[in-house]
Amino acid sequence: MARKILVVDDEEVLVETIAYNLEQAGYQVITAADGYSALEAARSERPDVILLDIMLPGLDGLEVCRQLRREAETATIPIIMLTAKGDEIDKVVGLEVGADDYVTKPFGRRELLARIRALLRRVEYGSAFEEESLRGSIEAPTRPRRELVAGPLRIDLDGRRIFCRDQEIELQPKQFDLLVYMVRNRGTVLTRDQLLHNVWGYDYVGDTRTVDVHVRWLREKIEEDPANPKLIQTVRGVGYCFRR
């Protein structure tokens, strides 16, 4: 069954072009031209991926993203923000309100398709992981759970749960993957490119700002003083290192 893509933009010619390219690639396409109709389409159609322009009439793309992330039925739908060239602040804010990726206008057909495929693969990987964990728990309920312990952190790898100072904390899937990778490589300075390659995937076409945003989120949740981090430390000009 063809994957369903919701394209949200008020530029009619651009939407027609994107829809044509996606349909040629085998996707089913639905469209919306403003923020309110985007929310309605996302709730009723439950697309596999949403391409969401930031500048929309009625309700802008950032607010649409915020609302979708608050609702259980739409919270996990992958969202790619469409941003104008040079609007770095829009990219950062888009990630902060819950977008999974962004693409800068103008963009090529190959780049857009690569980003969509990368997102879908990550979703499929996460679903397969959950199925395997569930099957393992049914077949071998007494099997010891795999854990990582580092400083104040205890990470339940099988349950994908994290406890910090004996309190469970909620992380988005990519935040969890990033933290696990850094803990497994504790004491090693990791470049942003290494983190993109190993956490987001070798075919991820985003930039290193994505790593910085996710690290900031992690610090806010696991550091006693996020402004003076002790666990995830910045190595200026290189990347990050988990020190405990």
PDB file of C-alpha atoms in Angstrom:
ATOM      1  CA  MET A   1       0.000   0.000   0.000  1.00  0.00           C
ATOM      2  CA  ALA A   2       1.390   3.396  -1.022  1.00  0.00           C
ATOM      3  CA  ARG A   3       2.689   5.638   1.752  1.00  0.00           C
ATOM      4  CA  LYS A   4       0.604   8.766   2.250  1.00  0.00           C
ATOM      5  CA  ILE A   5       2.215  12.214   2.236  1.00  0.00           C
ATOM      6  CA  LEU A   6       0.433  15.390   3.336  1.00  0.00           C
ATOM      7  CA  VAL A   7       1.827  18.468   1.552  1.00  0.00           C
ATOM      8  CA  VAL A   8       0.953  21.789   3.210  1.00  0.00           C
ATOM      9  CA  ASP A   9       1.807  25.002   1.350  1.00  0.00           C
ATOM     10  CA  ASP A  10      -0.138  27.942  -0.039  1.00  0.00           C
ATOM     11  CA  GLU A  11       1.981  28.196  -3.212  1.00  0.00           C
ATOM     12  CA  GLU A  12      -0.224  26.357  -5.706  1.00  0.00           C
ATOM     13  CA  VAL A  13       2.448  25.802  -8.358  1.00  0.00           C
ATOM     14  CA  LEU A  14       4.930  24.451  -5.774  1.00  0.00           C
ATOM     15  CA  VAL A  15       2.329  22.082  -4.323  1.00  0.00           C
ATOM     16  CA  GLU A  16       1.473  20.775  -7.793  1.00  0.00           C
ATOM     17  CA  THR A  17       5.165  20.194  -8.529  1.00  0.00           C
ATOM     18  CA  ILE A  18       5.818  18.413  -5.234  1.00  0.00           C
ATOM     19  CA  ALA A  19       2.664  16.303  -5.604  1.00  0.00           C
ATOM     20  CA  TYR A  20       3.641  15.264  -9.131  1.00  0.00           C
ATOM     21  CA  ASN A  21       7.158  14.239  -8.074  1.00  0.00           C
ATOM     22  CA  LEU A  22       5.891  12.305  -5.065  1.00  0.00           C
ATOM     23  CA  GLU A  23       3.243  10.499  -7.088  1.00  0.00           C
ATOM     24  CA  GLN A  24       5.856   9.577  -9.695  1.00  0.00           C
ATOM     25  CA  ALA A  25       7.889   8.075  -6.851  1.00  0.00           C
ATOM     26  CA  GLY A  26       4.936   5.931  -5.784  1.00  0.00           C
ATOM     27  CA  TYR A  27       3.475   7.955  -2.910  1.00  0.00           C
ATOM     28  CA  GLN A  28      -0.150   8.884  -2.340  1.00  0.00           C
ATOM     29  CA  VAL A  29      -0.478  12.658  -1.924  1.00  0.00           C
ATOM     30  CA  ILE A  30      -3.012  14.818  -0.123  1.00  0.00           C
ATOM     31  CA  THR A  31      -2.691  18.590   0.081  1.00  0.00           C
ATOM     32  CA  ALA A  32      -3.708  21.542   2.250  1.00  0.00           C
ATOM     33  CA  ALA A  33      -3.226  25.265   1.632  1.00  0.00           C
ATOM     34  CA  ASP A  34      -3.564  26.713   5.148  1.00  0.00           C
ATOM     35  CA  GLY A  35      -2.892  25.818   8.762  1.00  0.00           C
ATOM     36  CA  TYR A  36      -6.422  24.917   9.798  1.00  0.00           C
ATOM     37  CA  SER A  37      -7.040  22.597   6.853  1.00  0.00           C
ATOM     38  CA  ALA A  38      -3.623  21.035   7.540  1.00  0.00           C
ATOM     39  CA  LEU A  39      -4.696  20.138  11.084  1.00  0.00           C
ATOM     40  CA  GLU A  40      -7.967  18.684   9.800  1.00  0.00           C
ATOM     41  CA  ALA A  41      -6.202  16.631   7.107  1.00  0.00           C
ATOM     42  CA  ALA A  42      -3.576  15.315   9.526  1.00  0.00           C
ATOM     43  CA  ARG A  43      -6.241  14.213  12.007  1.00  0.00           C
ATOM     44  CA  SER A  44      -8.525  12.572   9.446  1.00  0.00           C
ATOM     45  CA  GLU A  45      -6.014  11.133   6.973  1.00  0.00           C
ATOM     46  CA  ARG A  46      -3.199  10.116   9.376  1.00  0.00           C
ATOM     47  CA  PRO A  47      -0.442  10.541   6.762  1.00  0.00           C
ATOM     48  CA  ASP A  48       2.892   8.746   6.999  1.00  0.00           C
ATOM     49  CA  VAL A  49       4.829  12.021   6.549  1.00  0.00           C
ATOM     50  CA  ILE A  50       3.835  15.703   6.584  1.00  0.00           C
ATOM     51  CA  LEU A  51       5.635  18.334   4.482  1.00  0.00           C
ATOM     52  CA  LEU A  52       4.758  21.561   6.296  1.00  0.00           C
ATOM     53  CA  ASP A  53       5.528  25.086   5.135  1.00  0.00           C
ATOM     54  CA  ILE A  54       6.203  27.592   7.900  1.00  0.00           C
ATOM     55  CA  MET A  55       4.528  30.622   6.271  1.00  0.00           C
ATOM     56  CA  LEU A  56       0.848  29.688   6.003  1.00  0.00           C
ATOM     57  CA  PRO A  57      -2.361  31.737   6.081  1.00  0.00           C
ATOM     58  CA  GLY A  58      -4.602  31.417   9.116  1.00  0.00           C
ATOM     59  CA  LEU A  59      -2.275  29.380  11.297  1.00  0.00           C
ATOM     60  CA  ASP A  60       1.460  29.234  10.622  1.00  0.00           C
ATOM     61  CA  GLY A  61       3.376  25.994  10.258  1.00  0.00           C
ATOM     62  CA  LEU A  62       5.104  26.263  13.628  1.00  0.00           C
ATOM     63  CA  GLU A  63       1.778  26.423  15.455  1.00  0.00           C
ATOM     64  CA  VAL A  64       0.421  23.565  13.351  1.00  0.00           C
ATOM     65  CA  CYS A  65       3.446  21.497  14.366  1.00  0.00           C
ATOM     66  CA  ARG A  66       2.964  22.391  18.053  1.00  0.00           C
ATOM     67  CA  GLN A  67      -0.682  21.341  17.977  1.00  0.00           C
ATOM     68  CA  LEU A  68       0.000  18.074  16.172  1.00  0.00           C
ATOM     69  CA  ARG A  69       2.678  17.158  18.721  1.00  0.00           C
ATOM     70  CA  ARG A  70       0.232  17.755  21.599  1.00  0.00           C
ATOM     71  CA  GLU A  71      -2.361  15.291  20.254  1.00  0.00           C
ATOM     72  CA  ALA A  72      -1.859  11.572  20.825  1.00  0.00           C
ATOM     73  CA  GLU A  73      -3.212  10.583  17.389  1.00  0.00           C
ATOM     74  CA  THR A  74      -0.760  12.799  15.484  1.00  0.00           C
ATOM     75  CA  ALA A  75       2.157  13.161  17.917  1.00  0.00           C
ATOM     76  CA  THR A  76       4.396  10.614  16.174  1.00  0.00           C
ATOM     77  CA  ILE A  77       3.751  11.544  12.529  1.00  0.00           C
ATOM     78  CA  PRO A  78       7.103  12.594  11.006  1.00  0.00           C
ATOM     79  CA  ILE A  79       7.135  16.260   9.995  1.00  0.00           C
ATOM     80  CA  ILE A  80       9.485  17.944   7.529  1.00  0.00           C
ATOM     81  CA  MET A  81       9.354  21.736   7.723  1.00  0.00           C
ATOM     82  CA  LEU A  82       9.697  23.781   4.524  1.00  0.00           C
ATOM     83  CA  THR A  83      11.676  26.954   5.219  1.00  0.00           C
ATOM     84  CA  ALA A  84      12.760  29.943   3.160  1.00  0.00           C
ATOM     85  CA  LYS A  85      16.419  30.169   2.210  1.00  0.00           C
ATOM     86  CA  GLY A  86      18.526  31.814   4.901  1.00  0.00           C
ATOM     87  CA  ASP A  87      15.901  31.722   7.669  1.00  0.00           C
ATOM     88  CA  GLU A  88      18.120  29.909  10.172  1.00  0.00           C
ATOM     89  CA  ILE A  89      15.908  30.882  13.102  1.00  0.00           C
ATOM     90  CA  ASP A  90      12.922  29.157  11.473  1.00  0.00           C
ATOM     91  CA  LYS A  91      14.903  25.931  11.184  1.00  0.00           C
ATOM     92  CA  VAL A  92      15.901  25.983  14.833  1.00  0.00           C
ATOM     93  CA  VAL A  93      12.431  26.901  16.090  1.00  0.00           C
ATOM     94  CA  GLY A  94      10.922  24.244  13.840  1.00  0.00           C
ATOM     95  CA  LEU A  95      13.075  21.583  15.456  1.00  0.00           C
ATOM     96  CA  GLU A  96      12.281  22.913  18.905  1.00  0.00           C
ATOM     97  CA  VAL A  97       8.504  22.644  18.414  1.00  0.00           C
ATOM     98  CA  GLY A  98       8.805  19.044  17.287  1.00  0.00           C
ATOM     99  CA  ALA A  99       9.684  18.875  13.591  1.00  0.00           C
ATOM    100  CA  ASP A 100      11.844  15.914  12.594  1.00  0.00           C
ATOM    101  CA  ASP A 101      13.667  17.579   9.725  1.00  0.00           C
ATOM    102  CA  TYR A 102      13.575  20.615   7.459  1.00  0.00           C
ATOM    103  CA  VAL A 103      14.327  21.408   3.837  1.00  0.00           C
ATOM    104  CA  THR A 104      15.234  24.849   2.532  1.00  0.00           C
ATOM    105  CA  LYS A 105      13.506  26.330  -0.502  1.00  0.00           C
ATOM    106  CA  PRO A 106      14.364  26.007  -3.301  1.00  0.00           C
ATOM    107  CA  PHE A 107      15.037  22.286  -3.052  1.00  0.00           C
ATOM    108  CA  GLY A 108      15.514  19.539  -5.595  1.00  0.00           C
ATOM    109  CA  ARG A 109      13.430  16.440  -6.158  1.00  0.00           C
ATOM    110  CA  ARG A 110      16.222  14.093  -5.105  1.00  0.00           C
ATOM    111  CA  GLU A 111      16.880  15.918  -1.839  1.00  0.00           C
ATOM    112  CA  LEU A 112      13.216  15.900  -0.863  1.00  0.00           C
ATOM    113  CA  LEU A 113      12.773  12.215  -1.682  1.00  0.00           C
ATOM    114  CA  ALA A 114      15.951  11.348   0.232  1.00  0.00           C
ATOM    115  CA  ARG A 115      14.699  13.113   3.342  1.00  0.00           C
ATOM    116  CA  ILE A 116      11.300  11.390   3.141  1.00  0.00           C
ATOM    117  CA  ARG A 117      12.880   7.960   2.679  1.00  0.00           C
ATOM    118  CA  ALA A 118      15.261   8.560   5.588  1.00  0.00           C
ATOM    119  CA  LEU A 119      12.371   9.503   7.893  1.00  0.00           C
ATOM    120  CA  LEU A 120      10.296   6.499   6.857  1.00  0.00           C
ATOM    121  CA  ARG A 121      13.237   4.160   7.457  1.00  0.00           C
ATOM    122  CA  ARG A 122      13.710   5.543  10.964  1.00  0.00           C
ATOM    123  CA  VAL A 123      10.010   5.030  11.714  1.00  0.00           C
ATOM    124  CA  GLU A 124      10.143   1.465  10.388  1.00  0.00           C
ATOM    125  CA  TYR A 125      13.261   0.745  12.441  1.00  0.00           C
ATOM    126  CA  GLY A 126      11.572   2.024  15.592  1.00  0.00           C
ATOM    127  CA  SER A 127       8.471  -0.120  14.951  1.00  0.00           C
ATOM    128  CA  ALA A 128      10.581  -3.203  14.327  1.00  0.00           C
ATOM    129  CA  PHE A 129      12.515  -2.559  17.544  1.00  0.00           C
ATOM    130  CA  GLU A 130       9.299  -2.312  19.560  1.00  0.00           C
ATOM    131  CA  GLU A 131       7.925  -5.525  18.026  1.00  0.00           C
ATOM    132  CA  GLU A 132      11.120  -7.404  18.785  1.00  0.00           C
ATOM    133  CA  SER A 133      11.138  -6.122  22.367  1.00  0.00           C
ATOM    134  CA  LEU A 134       7.521  -7.171  22.852  1.00  0.00           C
ATOM    135  CA  ARG A 135       8.093 -10.592  21.314  1.00  0.00           C
ATOM    136  CA  GLY A 136      11.153 -11.106  23.477  1.00  0.00           C
ATOM    137  CA  SER A 137       9.251 -10.167  26.604  1.00  0.00           C
ATOM    138  CA  ILE A 138       6.532 -12.708  25.788  1.00  0.00           C
ATOM    139  CA  GLU A 139       8.869 -15.539  24.855  1.00  0.00           C
ATOM    140  CA  ALA A 140      11.396 -14.996  27.653  1.00  0.00           C
ATOM    141  CA  PRO A 141       9.850 -13.021  30.497  1.00  0.00           C
ATOM    142  CA  THR A 142      12.671 -13.813  32.909  1.00  0.00           C
ATOM    143  CA  ARG A 143      15.488 -12.631  30.628  1.00  0.00           C
ATOM    144  CA  PRO A 144      17.523  -9.878  32.354  1.00  0.00           C
ATOM    145  CA  ARG A 145      16.926  -6.467  30.843  1.00  0.00           C
ATOM    146  CA  ARG A 146      19.879  -4.724  29.230  1.00  0.00           C
ATOM    147  CA  GLU A 147      20.892  -1.531  31.002  1.00  0.00           C
ATOM    148  CA  LEU A 148      23.485   1.206  30.790  1.00  0.00           C
ATOM    149  CA  VAL A 149      24.521   3.069  33.938  1.00  0.00           C
ATOM    150  CA  ALA A 150      26.490   6.315  33.788  1.00  0.00           C
ATOM    151  CA  GLY A 151      26.686   8.805  36.627  1.00  0.00           C
ATOM    152  CA  PRO A 152      23.115   9.695  37.621  1.00  0.00           C
ATOM    153  CA  LEU A 153      21.657   7.923  34.580  1.00  0.00           C
ATOM    154  CA  ARG A 154      20.178   4.458  34.314  1.00  0.00           C
ATOM    155  CA  ILE A 155      19.102   3.520  30.788  1.00  0.00           C
ATOM    156  CA  ASP A 156      16.755   0.580  30.172  1.00  0.00           C
ATOM    157  CA  LEU A 157      17.697  -0.338  26.610  1.00  0.00           C
ATOM    158  CA  ASP A 158      14.951  -2.910  26.076  1.00  0.00           C
ATOM    159  CA  GLY A 159      12.185  -0.715  27.445  1.00  0.00           C
ATOM    160  CA  ARG A 160      13.691   2.477  25.979  1.00  0.00           C
ATOM    161  CA  ARG A 161      13.267   4.188  29.348  1.00  0.00           C
ATOM    162  CA  ILE A 162      15.669   6.564  31.075  1.00  0.00           C
ATOM    163  CA  PHE A 163      15.958   7.357  34.764  1.00  0.00           C
ATOM    164  CA  CYS A 164      17.972  10.331  35.999  1.00  0.00           C
ATOM    165  CA  ARG A 165      18.611  10.675  39.733  1.00  0.00           C
ATOM    166  CA  ASP A 166      15.974   7.956  40.254  1.00  0.00           C
ATOM    167  CA  GLN A 167      13.322   9.913  38.344  1.00  0.00           C
ATOM    168  CA  GLU A 168      12.074   8.709  34.974  1.00  0.00           C
ATOM    169  CA  ILE A 169      12.427  11.320  32.243  1.00  0.00           C
ATOM    170  CA  GLU A 170      10.587  11.491  28.944  1.00  0.00           C
ATOM    171  CA  LEU A 171      12.666  11.677  25.772  1.00  0.00           C
ATOM    172  CA  GLN A 172      11.719  11.782  22.127  1.00  0.00           C
ATOM    173  CA  PRO A 173      12.980   8.738  20.153  1.00  0.00           C
ATOM    174  CA  LYS A 174      15.900  10.600  18.567  1.00  0.00           C
ATOM    175  CA  GLN A 175      16.901  12.157  21.911  1.00  0.00           C
ATOM    176  CA  PHE A 176      16.988   8.650  23.399  1.00  0.00           C
ATOM    177  CA  ASP A 177      19.130   7.318  20.534  1.00  0.00           C
ATOM    178  CA  LEU A 178      21.525  10.255  20.797  1.00  0.00           C
ATOM    179  CA  LEU A 179      21.967   9.864  24.550  1.00  0.00           C
ATOM    180  CA  VAL A 180      22.528   6.095  24.307  1.00  0.00           C
ATOM    181  CA  TYR A 181      25.165   6.572  21.611  1.00  0.00           C
ATOM    182  CA  MET A 182      27.001   9.194  23.656  1.00  0.00           C
ATOM    183  CA  VAL A 183      26.880   7.112  26.835  1.00  0.00           C
ATOM    184  CA  ARG A 184      28.177   4.054  24.996  1.00  0.00           C
ATOM    185  CA  ASN A 185      31.069   6.202  23.796  1.00  0.00           C
ATOM    186  CA  ARG A 186      31.627   8.027  27.095  1.00  0.00           C
ATOM    187  CA  GLY A 187      34.973   9.754  27.383  1.00  0.00           C
ATOM    188  CA  THR A 188      35.306   9.961  23.594  1.00  0.00           C
ATOM    189  CA  VAL A 189      35.018  13.298  21.819  1.00  0.00           C
ATOM    190  CA  LEU A 190      32.385  12.873  19.113  1.00  0.00           C
ATOM    191  CA  THR A 191      32.144  15.255  16.191  1.00  0.00           C
ATOM    192  CA  ARG A 192      28.791  16.528  15.016  1.00  0.00           C
ATOM    193  CA  ASP A 193      29.273  14.679  11.738  1.00  0.00           C
ATOM    194  CA  GLN A 194      29.907  11.431  13.634  1.00  0.00           C
ATOM    195  CA  LEU A 195      26.708  11.925  15.598  1.00  0.00           C
ATOM    196  CA  LEU A 196      24.696  12.676  12.461  1.00  0.00           C
ATOM    197  CA  HIS A 197      26.117   9.589  10.748  1.00  0.00           C
ATOM    198  CA  ASN A 198      25.611   7.171  13.634  1.00  0.00           C
ATOM    199  CA  VAL A 199      22.377   8.463  15.169  1.00  0.00           C
ATOM    200  CA  TRP A 200      20.455   9.950  12.252  1.00  0.00           C
ATOM    201  CA  GLY A 201      21.868   7.605   9.600  1.00  0.00           C
ATOM    202  CA  TYR A 202      24.481   7.727   6.867  1.00  0.00           C
ATOM    203  CA  ASP A 203      22.006   9.126   4.334  1.00  0.00           C
ATOM    204  CA  TYR A 204      20.746  11.952   6.544  1.00  0.00           C
ATOM    205  CA  VAL A 205      21.026  15.214   4.628  1.00  0.00           C
ATOM    206  CA  GLY A 206      20.490  17.722   7.440  1.00  0.00           C
ATOM    207  CA  ASP A 207      23.170  19.932   8.948  1.00  0.00           C
ATOM    208  CA  THR A 208      24.977  19.923  12.282  1.00  0.00           C
ATOM    209  CA  ARG A 209      22.549  22.422  13.831  1.00  0.00           C
ATOM    210  CA  THR A 210      20.245  19.434  14.304  1.00  0.00           C
ATOM    211  CA  VAL A 211      22.783  17.908  16.725  1.00  0.00           C
ATOM    212  CA  ASP A 212      23.148  21.155  18.687  1.00  0.00           C
ATOM    213  CA  VAL A 213      19.399  21.472  19.168  1.00  0.00           C
ATOM    214  CA  HIS A 214      19.032  17.887  20.399  1.00  0.00           C
ATOM    215  CA  VAL A 215      21.991  18.245  22.759  1.00  0.00           C
ATOM    216  CA  ARG A 216      20.383  21.342  24.253  1.00  0.00           C
ATOM    217  CA  TRP A 217      17.158  19.403  24.810  1.00  0.00           C
ATOM    218  CA  LEU A 218      19.074  16.595  26.532  1.00  0.00           C
ATOM    219  CA  ARG A 219      20.913  19.004  28.804  1.00  0.00           C
ATOM    220  CA  GLU A 220      17.639  20.570  29.889  1.00  0.00           C
ATOM    221  CA  LYS A 221      16.405  17.154  30.976  1.00  0.00           C
ATOM    222  CA  ILE A 222      19.467  15.481  32.535  1.00  0.00           C
ATOM    223  CA  GLU A 223      21.777  18.245  33.747  1.00  0.00           C
ATOM    224  CA  GLU A 224      21.346  19.791  37.195  1.00  0.00           C
ATOM    225  CA  ASP A 225      22.438  23.114  35.686  1.00  0.00           C
ATOM    226  CA  PRO A 226      21.932  23.064  31.891  1.00  0.00           C
ATOM    227  CA  ALA A 227      23.886  26.319  31.554  1.00  0.00           C
ATOM    228  CA  ASN A 228      26.932  24.624  33.124  1.00  0.00           C
ATOM    229  CA  PRO A 229      26.691  21.013  31.931  1.00  0.00           C
ATOM    230  CA  LYS A 230      28.729  18.314  33.659  1.00  0.00           C
ATOM    231  CA  LEU A 231      27.524  15.273  31.724  1.00  0.00           C
ATOM    232  CA  ILE A 232      27.410  16.369  28.081  1.00  0.00           C
ATOM    233  CA  GLN A 233      30.292  18.768  27.586  1.00  0.00           C
ATOM    234  CA  THR A 234      31.078  20.842  24.533  1.00  0.00           C
ATOM    235  CA  VAL A 235      34.498  20.453  22.968  1.00  0.00           C
ATOM    236  CA  ARG A 236      34.883  23.768  21.187  1.00  0.00           C
ATOM    237  CA  GLY A 237      35.357  23.497  17.445  1.00  0.00           C
ATOM    238  CA  VAL A 238      34.909  19.707  17.487  1.00  0.00           C
ATOM    239  CA  GLY A 239      31.718  18.382  19.050  1.00  0.00           C
ATOM    240  CA  TYR A 240      30.567  16.829  22.316  1.00  0.00           C
ATOM    241  CA  CYS A 241      31.723  14.366  24.940  1.00  0.00           C
ATOM    242  CA  PHE A 242      29.826  12.466  27.633  1.00  0.00           C
ATOM    243  CA  ARG A 243      32.156  12.688  30.649  1.00  0.00           C
ATOM    244  CA  ARG A 244      30.702  10.336  33.291  1.00  0.00           C
TER     245      ARG A 244
END
